Coordinates of C-alpha atoms and ligand atoms in Angstrom, one line a residue:
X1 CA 35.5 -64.1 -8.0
X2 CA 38.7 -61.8 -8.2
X3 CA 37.6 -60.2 -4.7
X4 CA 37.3 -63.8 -3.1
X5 CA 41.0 -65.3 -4.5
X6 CA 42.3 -61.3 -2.9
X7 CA 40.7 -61.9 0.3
X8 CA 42.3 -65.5 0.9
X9 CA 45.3 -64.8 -0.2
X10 CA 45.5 -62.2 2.4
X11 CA 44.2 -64.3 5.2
X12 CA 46.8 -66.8 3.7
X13 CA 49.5 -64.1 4.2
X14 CA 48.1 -63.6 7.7
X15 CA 47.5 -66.3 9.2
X16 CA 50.3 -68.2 11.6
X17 CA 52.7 -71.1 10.3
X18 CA 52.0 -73.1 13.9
X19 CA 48.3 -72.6 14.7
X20 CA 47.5 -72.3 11.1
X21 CA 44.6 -69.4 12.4
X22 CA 45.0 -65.4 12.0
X23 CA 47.4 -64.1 13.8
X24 CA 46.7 -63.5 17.3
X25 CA 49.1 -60.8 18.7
X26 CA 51.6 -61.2 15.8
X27 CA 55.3 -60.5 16.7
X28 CA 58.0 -60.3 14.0
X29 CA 61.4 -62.4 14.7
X30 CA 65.0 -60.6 13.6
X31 CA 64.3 -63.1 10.0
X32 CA 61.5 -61.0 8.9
X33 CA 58.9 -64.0 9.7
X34 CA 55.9 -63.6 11.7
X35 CA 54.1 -65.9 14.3
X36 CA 51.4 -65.2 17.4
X37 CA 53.3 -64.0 20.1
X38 CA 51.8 -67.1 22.1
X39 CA 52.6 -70.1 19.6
X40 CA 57.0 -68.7 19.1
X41 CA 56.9 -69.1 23.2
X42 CA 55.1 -72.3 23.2
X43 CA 57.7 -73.4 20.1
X44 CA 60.7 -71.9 21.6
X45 CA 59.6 -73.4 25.6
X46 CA 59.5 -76.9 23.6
X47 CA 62.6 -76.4 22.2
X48 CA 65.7 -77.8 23.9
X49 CA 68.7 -76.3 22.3
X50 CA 69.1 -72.2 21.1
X51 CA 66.1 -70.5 19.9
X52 CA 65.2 -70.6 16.3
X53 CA 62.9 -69.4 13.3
X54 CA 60.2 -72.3 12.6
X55 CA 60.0 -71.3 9.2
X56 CA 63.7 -70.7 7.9
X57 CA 65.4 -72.6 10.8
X58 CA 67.3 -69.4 11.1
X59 CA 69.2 -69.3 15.0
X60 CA 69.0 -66.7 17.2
X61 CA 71.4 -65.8 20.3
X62 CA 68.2 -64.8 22.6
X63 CA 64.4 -65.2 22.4
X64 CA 63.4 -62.2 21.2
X65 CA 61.0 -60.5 19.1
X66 CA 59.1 -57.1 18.4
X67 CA 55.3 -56.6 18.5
X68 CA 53.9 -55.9 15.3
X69 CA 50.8 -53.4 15.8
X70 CA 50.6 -52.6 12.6
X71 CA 49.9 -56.0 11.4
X72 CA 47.8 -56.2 14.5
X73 CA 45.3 -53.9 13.3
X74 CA 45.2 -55.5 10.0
X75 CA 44.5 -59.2 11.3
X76 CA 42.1 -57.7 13.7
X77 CA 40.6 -55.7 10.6
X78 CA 40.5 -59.1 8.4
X79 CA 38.6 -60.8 11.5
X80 CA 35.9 -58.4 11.5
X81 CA 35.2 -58.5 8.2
X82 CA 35.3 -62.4 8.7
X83 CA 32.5 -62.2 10.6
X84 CA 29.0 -63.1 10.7
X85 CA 27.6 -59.4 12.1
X86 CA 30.1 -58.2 9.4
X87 CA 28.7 -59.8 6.5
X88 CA 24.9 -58.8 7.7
X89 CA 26.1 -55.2 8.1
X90 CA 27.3 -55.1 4.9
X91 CA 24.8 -56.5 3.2
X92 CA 22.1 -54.1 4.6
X93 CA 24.4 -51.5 3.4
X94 CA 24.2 -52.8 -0.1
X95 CA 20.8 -53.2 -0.3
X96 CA 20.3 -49.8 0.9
X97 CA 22.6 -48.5 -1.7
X98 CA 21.0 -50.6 -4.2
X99 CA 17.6 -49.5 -3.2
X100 CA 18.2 -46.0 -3.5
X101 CA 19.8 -46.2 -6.8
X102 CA 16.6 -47.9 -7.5
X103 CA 14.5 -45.3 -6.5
X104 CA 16.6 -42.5 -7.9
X105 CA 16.0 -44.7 -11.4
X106 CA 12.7 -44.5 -11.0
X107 CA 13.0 -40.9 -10.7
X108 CA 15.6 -40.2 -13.6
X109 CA 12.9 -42.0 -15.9
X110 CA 9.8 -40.5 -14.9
X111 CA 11.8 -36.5 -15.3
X112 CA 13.1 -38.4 -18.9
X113 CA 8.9 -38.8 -19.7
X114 CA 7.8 -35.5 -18.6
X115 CA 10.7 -34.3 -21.3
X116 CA 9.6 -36.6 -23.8
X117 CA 6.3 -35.0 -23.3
X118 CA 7.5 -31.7 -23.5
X119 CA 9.6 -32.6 -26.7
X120 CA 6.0 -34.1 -28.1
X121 CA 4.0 -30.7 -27.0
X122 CA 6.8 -28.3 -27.9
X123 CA 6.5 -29.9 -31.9
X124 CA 2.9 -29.8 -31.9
X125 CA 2.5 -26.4 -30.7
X126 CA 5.1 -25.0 -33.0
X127 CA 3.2 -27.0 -35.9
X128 CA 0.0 -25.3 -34.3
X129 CA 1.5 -21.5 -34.2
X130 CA 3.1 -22.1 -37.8
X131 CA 0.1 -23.1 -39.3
X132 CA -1.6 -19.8 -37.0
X133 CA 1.0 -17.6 -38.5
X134 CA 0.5 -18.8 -42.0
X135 CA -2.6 -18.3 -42.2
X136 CA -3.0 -15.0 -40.3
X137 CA 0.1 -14.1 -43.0
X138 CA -1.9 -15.0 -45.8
X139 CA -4.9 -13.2 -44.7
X140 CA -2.5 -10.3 -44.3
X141 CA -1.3 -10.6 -47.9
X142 CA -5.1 -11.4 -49.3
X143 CA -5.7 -7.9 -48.1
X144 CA -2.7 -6.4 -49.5
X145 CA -3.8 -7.6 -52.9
X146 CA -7.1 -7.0 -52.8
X147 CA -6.4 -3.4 -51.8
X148 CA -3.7 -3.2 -54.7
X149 CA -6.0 -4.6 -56.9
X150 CA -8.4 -2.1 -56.0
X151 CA -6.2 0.9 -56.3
X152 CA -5.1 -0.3 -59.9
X153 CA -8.5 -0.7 -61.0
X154 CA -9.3 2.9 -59.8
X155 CA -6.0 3.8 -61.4
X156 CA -7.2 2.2 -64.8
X157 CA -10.4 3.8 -64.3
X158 CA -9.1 7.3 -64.2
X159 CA -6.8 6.9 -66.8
X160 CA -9.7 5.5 -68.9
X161 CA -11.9 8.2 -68.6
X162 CA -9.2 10.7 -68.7
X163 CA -8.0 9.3 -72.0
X164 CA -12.2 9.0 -73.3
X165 CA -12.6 12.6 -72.5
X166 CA -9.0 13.5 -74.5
X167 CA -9.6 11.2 -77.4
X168 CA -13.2 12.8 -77.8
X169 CA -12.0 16.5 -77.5
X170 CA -9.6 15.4 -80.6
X171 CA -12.3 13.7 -82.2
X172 CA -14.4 17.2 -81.9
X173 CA -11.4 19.5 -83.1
X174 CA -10.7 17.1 -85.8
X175 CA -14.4 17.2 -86.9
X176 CA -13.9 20.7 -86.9
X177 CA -11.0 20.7 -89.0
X178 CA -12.8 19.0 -92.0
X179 CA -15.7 21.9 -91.5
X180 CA -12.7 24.7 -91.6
X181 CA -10.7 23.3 -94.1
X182 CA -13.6 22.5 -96.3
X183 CA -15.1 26.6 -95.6
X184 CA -10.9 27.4 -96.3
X185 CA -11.2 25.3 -99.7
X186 CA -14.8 26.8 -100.7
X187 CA -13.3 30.8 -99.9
X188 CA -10.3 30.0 -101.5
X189 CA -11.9 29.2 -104.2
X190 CA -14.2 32.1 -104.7
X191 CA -11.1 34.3 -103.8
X192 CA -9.5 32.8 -107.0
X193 CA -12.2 33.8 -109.0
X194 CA -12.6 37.3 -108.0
X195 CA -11.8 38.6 -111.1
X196 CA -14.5 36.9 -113.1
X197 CA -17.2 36.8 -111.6
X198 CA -19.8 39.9 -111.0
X199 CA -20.0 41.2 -107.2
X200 CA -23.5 40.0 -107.1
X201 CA -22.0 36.5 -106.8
X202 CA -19.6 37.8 -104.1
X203 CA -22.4 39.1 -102.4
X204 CA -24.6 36.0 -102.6
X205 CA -21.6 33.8 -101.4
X206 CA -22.8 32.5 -98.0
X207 CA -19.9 33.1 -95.4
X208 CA -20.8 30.9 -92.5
X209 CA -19.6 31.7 -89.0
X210 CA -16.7 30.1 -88.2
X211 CA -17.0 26.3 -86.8
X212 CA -16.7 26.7 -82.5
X213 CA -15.4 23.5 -81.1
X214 CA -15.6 23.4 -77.1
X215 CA -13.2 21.1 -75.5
X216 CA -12.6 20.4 -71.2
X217 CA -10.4 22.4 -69.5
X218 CA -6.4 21.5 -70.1
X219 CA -5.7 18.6 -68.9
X220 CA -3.3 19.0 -65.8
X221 CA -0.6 16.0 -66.0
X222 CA 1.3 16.9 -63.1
X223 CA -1.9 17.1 -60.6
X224 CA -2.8 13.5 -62.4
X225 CA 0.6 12.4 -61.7
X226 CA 1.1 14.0 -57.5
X227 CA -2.4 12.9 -56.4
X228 CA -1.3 9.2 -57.1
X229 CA 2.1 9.7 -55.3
X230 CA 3.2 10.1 -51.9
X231 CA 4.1 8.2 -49.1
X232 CA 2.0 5.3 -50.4
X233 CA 3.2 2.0 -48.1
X234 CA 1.8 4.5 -45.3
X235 CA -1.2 5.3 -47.2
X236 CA -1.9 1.8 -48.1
X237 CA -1.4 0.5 -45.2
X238 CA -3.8 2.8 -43.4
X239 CA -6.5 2.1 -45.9
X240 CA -5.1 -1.7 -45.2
X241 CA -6.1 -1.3 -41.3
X242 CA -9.6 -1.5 -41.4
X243 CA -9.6 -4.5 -42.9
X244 CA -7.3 -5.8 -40.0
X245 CA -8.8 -8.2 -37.3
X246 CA -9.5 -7.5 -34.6
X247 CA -7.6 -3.9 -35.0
X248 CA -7.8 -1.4 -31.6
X249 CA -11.3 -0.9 -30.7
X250 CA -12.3 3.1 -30.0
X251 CA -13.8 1.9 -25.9
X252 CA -15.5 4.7 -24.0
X253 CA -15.9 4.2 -20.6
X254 CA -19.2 3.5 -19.2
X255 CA -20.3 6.5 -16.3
X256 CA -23.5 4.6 -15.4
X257 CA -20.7 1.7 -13.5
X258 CA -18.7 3.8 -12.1
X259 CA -17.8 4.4 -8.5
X260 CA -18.9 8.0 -7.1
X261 CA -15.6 9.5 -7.0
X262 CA -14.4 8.8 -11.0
X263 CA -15.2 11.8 -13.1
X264 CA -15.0 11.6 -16.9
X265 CA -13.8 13.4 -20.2
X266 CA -16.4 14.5 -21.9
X267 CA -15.8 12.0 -24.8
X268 CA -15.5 9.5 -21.7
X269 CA -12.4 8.1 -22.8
X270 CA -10.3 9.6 -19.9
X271 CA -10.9 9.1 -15.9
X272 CA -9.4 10.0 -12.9
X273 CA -10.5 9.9 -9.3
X274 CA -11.3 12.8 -7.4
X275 CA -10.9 11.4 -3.5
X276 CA -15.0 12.5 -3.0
X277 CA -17.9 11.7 -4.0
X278 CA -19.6 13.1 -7.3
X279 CA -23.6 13.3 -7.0
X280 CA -24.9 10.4 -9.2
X281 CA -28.1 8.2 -9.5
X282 CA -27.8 5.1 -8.0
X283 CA -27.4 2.0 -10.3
X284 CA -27.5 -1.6 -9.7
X285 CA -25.3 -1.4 -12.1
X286 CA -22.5 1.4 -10.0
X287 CA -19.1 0.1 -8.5
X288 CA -20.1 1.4 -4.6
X289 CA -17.0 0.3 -3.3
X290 CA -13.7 0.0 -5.2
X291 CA -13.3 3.1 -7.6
X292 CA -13.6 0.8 -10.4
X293 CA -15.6 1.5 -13.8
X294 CA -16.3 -0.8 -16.5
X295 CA -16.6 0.0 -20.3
X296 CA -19.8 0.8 -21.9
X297 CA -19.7 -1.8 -24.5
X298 CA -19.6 -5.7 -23.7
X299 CA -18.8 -8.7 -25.4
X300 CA -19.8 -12.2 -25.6
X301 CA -18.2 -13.9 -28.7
X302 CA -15.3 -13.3 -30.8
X303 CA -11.8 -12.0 -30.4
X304 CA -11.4 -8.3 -29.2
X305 CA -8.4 -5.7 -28.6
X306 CA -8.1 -2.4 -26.8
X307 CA -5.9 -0.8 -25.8
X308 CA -5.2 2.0 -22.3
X309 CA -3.2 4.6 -21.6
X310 CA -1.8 4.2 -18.1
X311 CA 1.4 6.5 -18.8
X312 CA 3.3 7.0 -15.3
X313 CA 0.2 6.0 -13.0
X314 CA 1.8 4.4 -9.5
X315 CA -0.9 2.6 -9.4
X316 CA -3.6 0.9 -11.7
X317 CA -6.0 -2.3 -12.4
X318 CA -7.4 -3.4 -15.6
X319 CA -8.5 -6.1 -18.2
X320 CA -11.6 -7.9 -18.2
X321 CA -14.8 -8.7 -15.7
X322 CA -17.5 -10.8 -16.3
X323 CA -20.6 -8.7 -16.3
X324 CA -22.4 -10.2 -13.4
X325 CA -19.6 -9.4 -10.6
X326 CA -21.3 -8.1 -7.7
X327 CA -20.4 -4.3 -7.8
X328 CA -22.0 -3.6 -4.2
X329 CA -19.5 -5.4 -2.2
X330 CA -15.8 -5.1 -2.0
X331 CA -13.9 -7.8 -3.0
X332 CA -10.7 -9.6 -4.5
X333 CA -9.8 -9.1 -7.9
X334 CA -9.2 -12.7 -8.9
X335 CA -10.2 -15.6 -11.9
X336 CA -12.7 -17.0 -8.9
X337 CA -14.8 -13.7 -8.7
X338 CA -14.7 -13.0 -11.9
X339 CA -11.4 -10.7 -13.4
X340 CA -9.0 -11.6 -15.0
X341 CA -7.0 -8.6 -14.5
X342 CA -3.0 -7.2 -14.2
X343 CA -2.3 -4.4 -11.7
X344 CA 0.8 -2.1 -10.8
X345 CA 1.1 -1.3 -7.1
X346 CA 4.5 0.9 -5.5
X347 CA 4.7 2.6 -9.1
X348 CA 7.1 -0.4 -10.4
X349 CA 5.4 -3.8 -9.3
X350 CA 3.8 -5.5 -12.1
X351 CA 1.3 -8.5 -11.2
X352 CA -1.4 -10.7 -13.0
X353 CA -4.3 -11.5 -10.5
X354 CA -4.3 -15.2 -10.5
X355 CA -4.4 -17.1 -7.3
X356 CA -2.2 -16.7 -6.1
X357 CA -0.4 -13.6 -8.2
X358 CA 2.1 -13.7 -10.4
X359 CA 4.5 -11.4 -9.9
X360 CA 5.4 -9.7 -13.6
X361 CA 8.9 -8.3 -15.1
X362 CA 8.3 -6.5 -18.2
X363 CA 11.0 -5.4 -20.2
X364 CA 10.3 -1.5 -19.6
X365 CA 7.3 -0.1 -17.7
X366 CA 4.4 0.0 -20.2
X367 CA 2.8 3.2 -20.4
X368 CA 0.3 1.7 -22.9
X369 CA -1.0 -2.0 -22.2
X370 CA -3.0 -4.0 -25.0
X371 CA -5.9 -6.3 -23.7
X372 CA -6.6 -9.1 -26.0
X373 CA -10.1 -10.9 -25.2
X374 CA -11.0 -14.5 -27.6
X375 CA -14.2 -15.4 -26.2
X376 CA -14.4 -18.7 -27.9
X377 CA -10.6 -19.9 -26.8
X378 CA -11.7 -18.3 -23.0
X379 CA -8.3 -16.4 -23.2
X380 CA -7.7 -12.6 -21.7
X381 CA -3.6 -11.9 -22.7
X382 CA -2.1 -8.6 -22.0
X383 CA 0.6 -6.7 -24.1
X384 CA 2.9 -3.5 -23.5
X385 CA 1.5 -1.7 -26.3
X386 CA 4.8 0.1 -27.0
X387 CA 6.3 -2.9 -28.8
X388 CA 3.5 -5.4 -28.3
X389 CA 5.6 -7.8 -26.3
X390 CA 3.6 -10.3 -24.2
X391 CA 3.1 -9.6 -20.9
X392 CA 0.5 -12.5 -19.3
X393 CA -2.0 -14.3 -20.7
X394 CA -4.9 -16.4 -18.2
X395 CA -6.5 -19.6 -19.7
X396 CA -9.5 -21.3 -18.4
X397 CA -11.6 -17.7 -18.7
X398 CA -15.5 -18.5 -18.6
X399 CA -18.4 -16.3 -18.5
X400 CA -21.6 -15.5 -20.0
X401 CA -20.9 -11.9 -21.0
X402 CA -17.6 -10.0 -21.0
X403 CA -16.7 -6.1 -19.7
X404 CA -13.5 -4.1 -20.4
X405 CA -12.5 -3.1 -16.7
X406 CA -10.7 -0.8 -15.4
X407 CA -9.6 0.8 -11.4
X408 CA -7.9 4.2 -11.5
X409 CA -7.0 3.5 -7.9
X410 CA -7.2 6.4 -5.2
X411 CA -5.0 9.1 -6.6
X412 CA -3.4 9.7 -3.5
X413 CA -3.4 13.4 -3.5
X414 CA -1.6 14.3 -6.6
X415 CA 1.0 11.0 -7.4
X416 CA -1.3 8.7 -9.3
X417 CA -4.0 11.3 -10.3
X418 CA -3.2 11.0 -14.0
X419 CA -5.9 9.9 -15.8
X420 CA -6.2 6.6 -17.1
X421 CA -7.2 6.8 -21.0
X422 CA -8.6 4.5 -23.9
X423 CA -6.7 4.9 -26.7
X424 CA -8.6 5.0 -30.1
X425 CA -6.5 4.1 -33.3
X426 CA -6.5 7.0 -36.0
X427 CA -8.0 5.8 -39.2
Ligands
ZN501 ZN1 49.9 -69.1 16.0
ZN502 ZN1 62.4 -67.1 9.7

């Protein structure tokens, strides 16, 4: 090995012409050549006549040399590594090395499979929301033509009916035509004849009253024409929205759940919380301790949006509660009791209520949040209703039957005593 030929050529280079072993306390002569300091005084001592270089016989007028420290520390370095405790000390380091480079292998490879996995789900979900999209696109445009279908063939209809009524008004005047122009022919005639023929024949002529022929009123082109125009992508598209699914659903607010202190609009789609008590009969079915209300219709299959107005509330709770959460006793909003809820707290702290919370950063504040409820998938997903951008969505949701929720929160004299409101959609 290239490292093994290195390492004896530079004990080679180190190691003493006498004692043939690594120099021990080299000294350097005037001729550049190196010996232990011991072995040139045991040579010199033995030698008779002037003192000379064993290597390149070179004379010298004294016996003198210089300590070489540098090459010192290198021979001393070259021992060490010689050595026994070296060569264990070394090895153990290697292994170490070796092992940790093992381990950190390991490591690399099991982060490259959680990719790979994530490469694998990332393509099947897209393959999933693409086929989603698709479809819910081509439900979208089934309705579009149905509904233009549907407005042509009303079209058509009018138009045919208009046209059946205008062709039989001209069939009528043209029947009455032939009965004038045949009376015309017959008095034209007599008129003619007037000359010749006695007045008693005049007289006996039988003048009919003229032929009436009633027709409909004028038919009004321009009204035909402006009740079919417009702004007619808006008008289609409204009569489009009830079709869509699920499209907003018009929520009241159930009065029978709520705490004391919430009072109601009296289409009980607004609250607010009046900091005492409202006399009302006791329910089973009343929040008694968290000023929270429920809606006052439930759910416990298919997919269902709403949609609340919490404008510039500081505070607020709402999404969904499963219907048998214990409404006596005062406890955590959470997945494990039940809700699957976001809340603002401090006016600009946005969380979802898992466990623990996630702490939200919606683009803007919402003043309007969407709650999206699919039974069947066990989803609750929340949207700022402004632009409809995804705010949180919990998994894993579970319950027999399901309630819109909602907390007003205390309103804290007058900072978060605007009311919070269900928003129904405008047909
Ligand atoms: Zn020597
Ligand atoms: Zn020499």
């Amino acid at each position: 090995m290239a490292g093994g030929s290195q390492d004896r050529s530079l004990r080679e280079e180190l190691t003493c012409a006498i004692c043939c072993e690594l120099f021990s306390e080299p000294v350097m002569l005037d001729c550049m050549h190196h010996f232990c300091k011991a072995c040139i005084q045991g040579y010199w001592e033995s030698c008779t006549h002037v003192p000379s270089c064993p290597q390149c016989r070179r004379e010298f007028p004294s016996r003198a040399f210089r300590t070489h420290y540098l090459l010192s520390g290198l021979v001393e370095k070259v021992r060490r590594c010689g050595s026994a405790e070296h060569r264990h000390k070394m090895q153990k380091h290697l292994e170490d090395a070796l092992q940790a480079r093992q381990k950190e292998m390991e490591n690399f490879l099991q982060r490259k499979c959680a990719m790979q996995e994530d490469i694998c789900g990332l393509t099947k979900v897209s393959g999933e929301l693409n086929f989603k999209i698709r479809a819910e696109f081509g439900r979208l445009h089934q309705i579009l033509e149905e509904e233009e279908r549907a407005v042509l063939a009303e079209l058509g209809e009018k138009e045919e009916q208009s046209l059946a009524r205008l062709h039989g008004d001209v069939h009528r005047l043209e029947e009455g035509m032939s009965v004038l122009q045949r009376d015309i022919e017959r008095i034209e005639q007599t008129l003619s004849k007037m000359e010749e023929v006695s007045l008693l024949e005049v007289e006996s002529l039988d003048i009919r009253p003229s032929v009436r022929v009633e027709t409909q009123p004028a038919f009004n082109l321009e009204h035909y024409r402006d009740s079919r125009s417009g702004p007619l992508q808006y008008i289609f598209w409204r009569q489009m929205l009830q079709f869509i699914c699920p499209a907003p659903a018009p929520l009241t607010f159930d009065p029978e759940s709520a705490h004391p202190n919430l009072v109601f609009s009296r289409d009980l789609t607004a609250v607010t919380e009046r900091n005492r008590a409202q006399p009302v009969p006791t329910s089973p079915r009343r929040f008694r301790q968290c000023v929270n209300v429920l809606g006052s219709q439930s759910f416990d299959s298919g997919q269902h949006y709403w949609e609340v107005w919490v404008g510039s509330k500081t505070k607020w709770d709402l999404g969904v509660a499963a219907e048998t959460v214990d409404r006596g006793a005062k406890v955590k909003l959470c997945p494990e009791n039940g809700y699957w809820t976001l809340r603002l707290r401090n006016r600009t702290e946005y969380w979802a209520t898992t466990t623990p919370w996630v702490r939200l950063t919606p683009r803007q504040p919402p003043r309007k949040v969407g709650v999206f409820l699919d039974c069947q998938e066990g989803t609750v997903a929340f949207f700022d209703a402004g632009d409809m951008s995804h705010l949180f969505t919990f998994h894993q949701v579970s319950a027999e039957r399901y309630c819109p929720f909602f907390s007003t929160c205390f309103s804290d004299g007058r900072d978060n005593i605007e009311p919070m409101r269900l928003c129904h959609l405008a047909l």
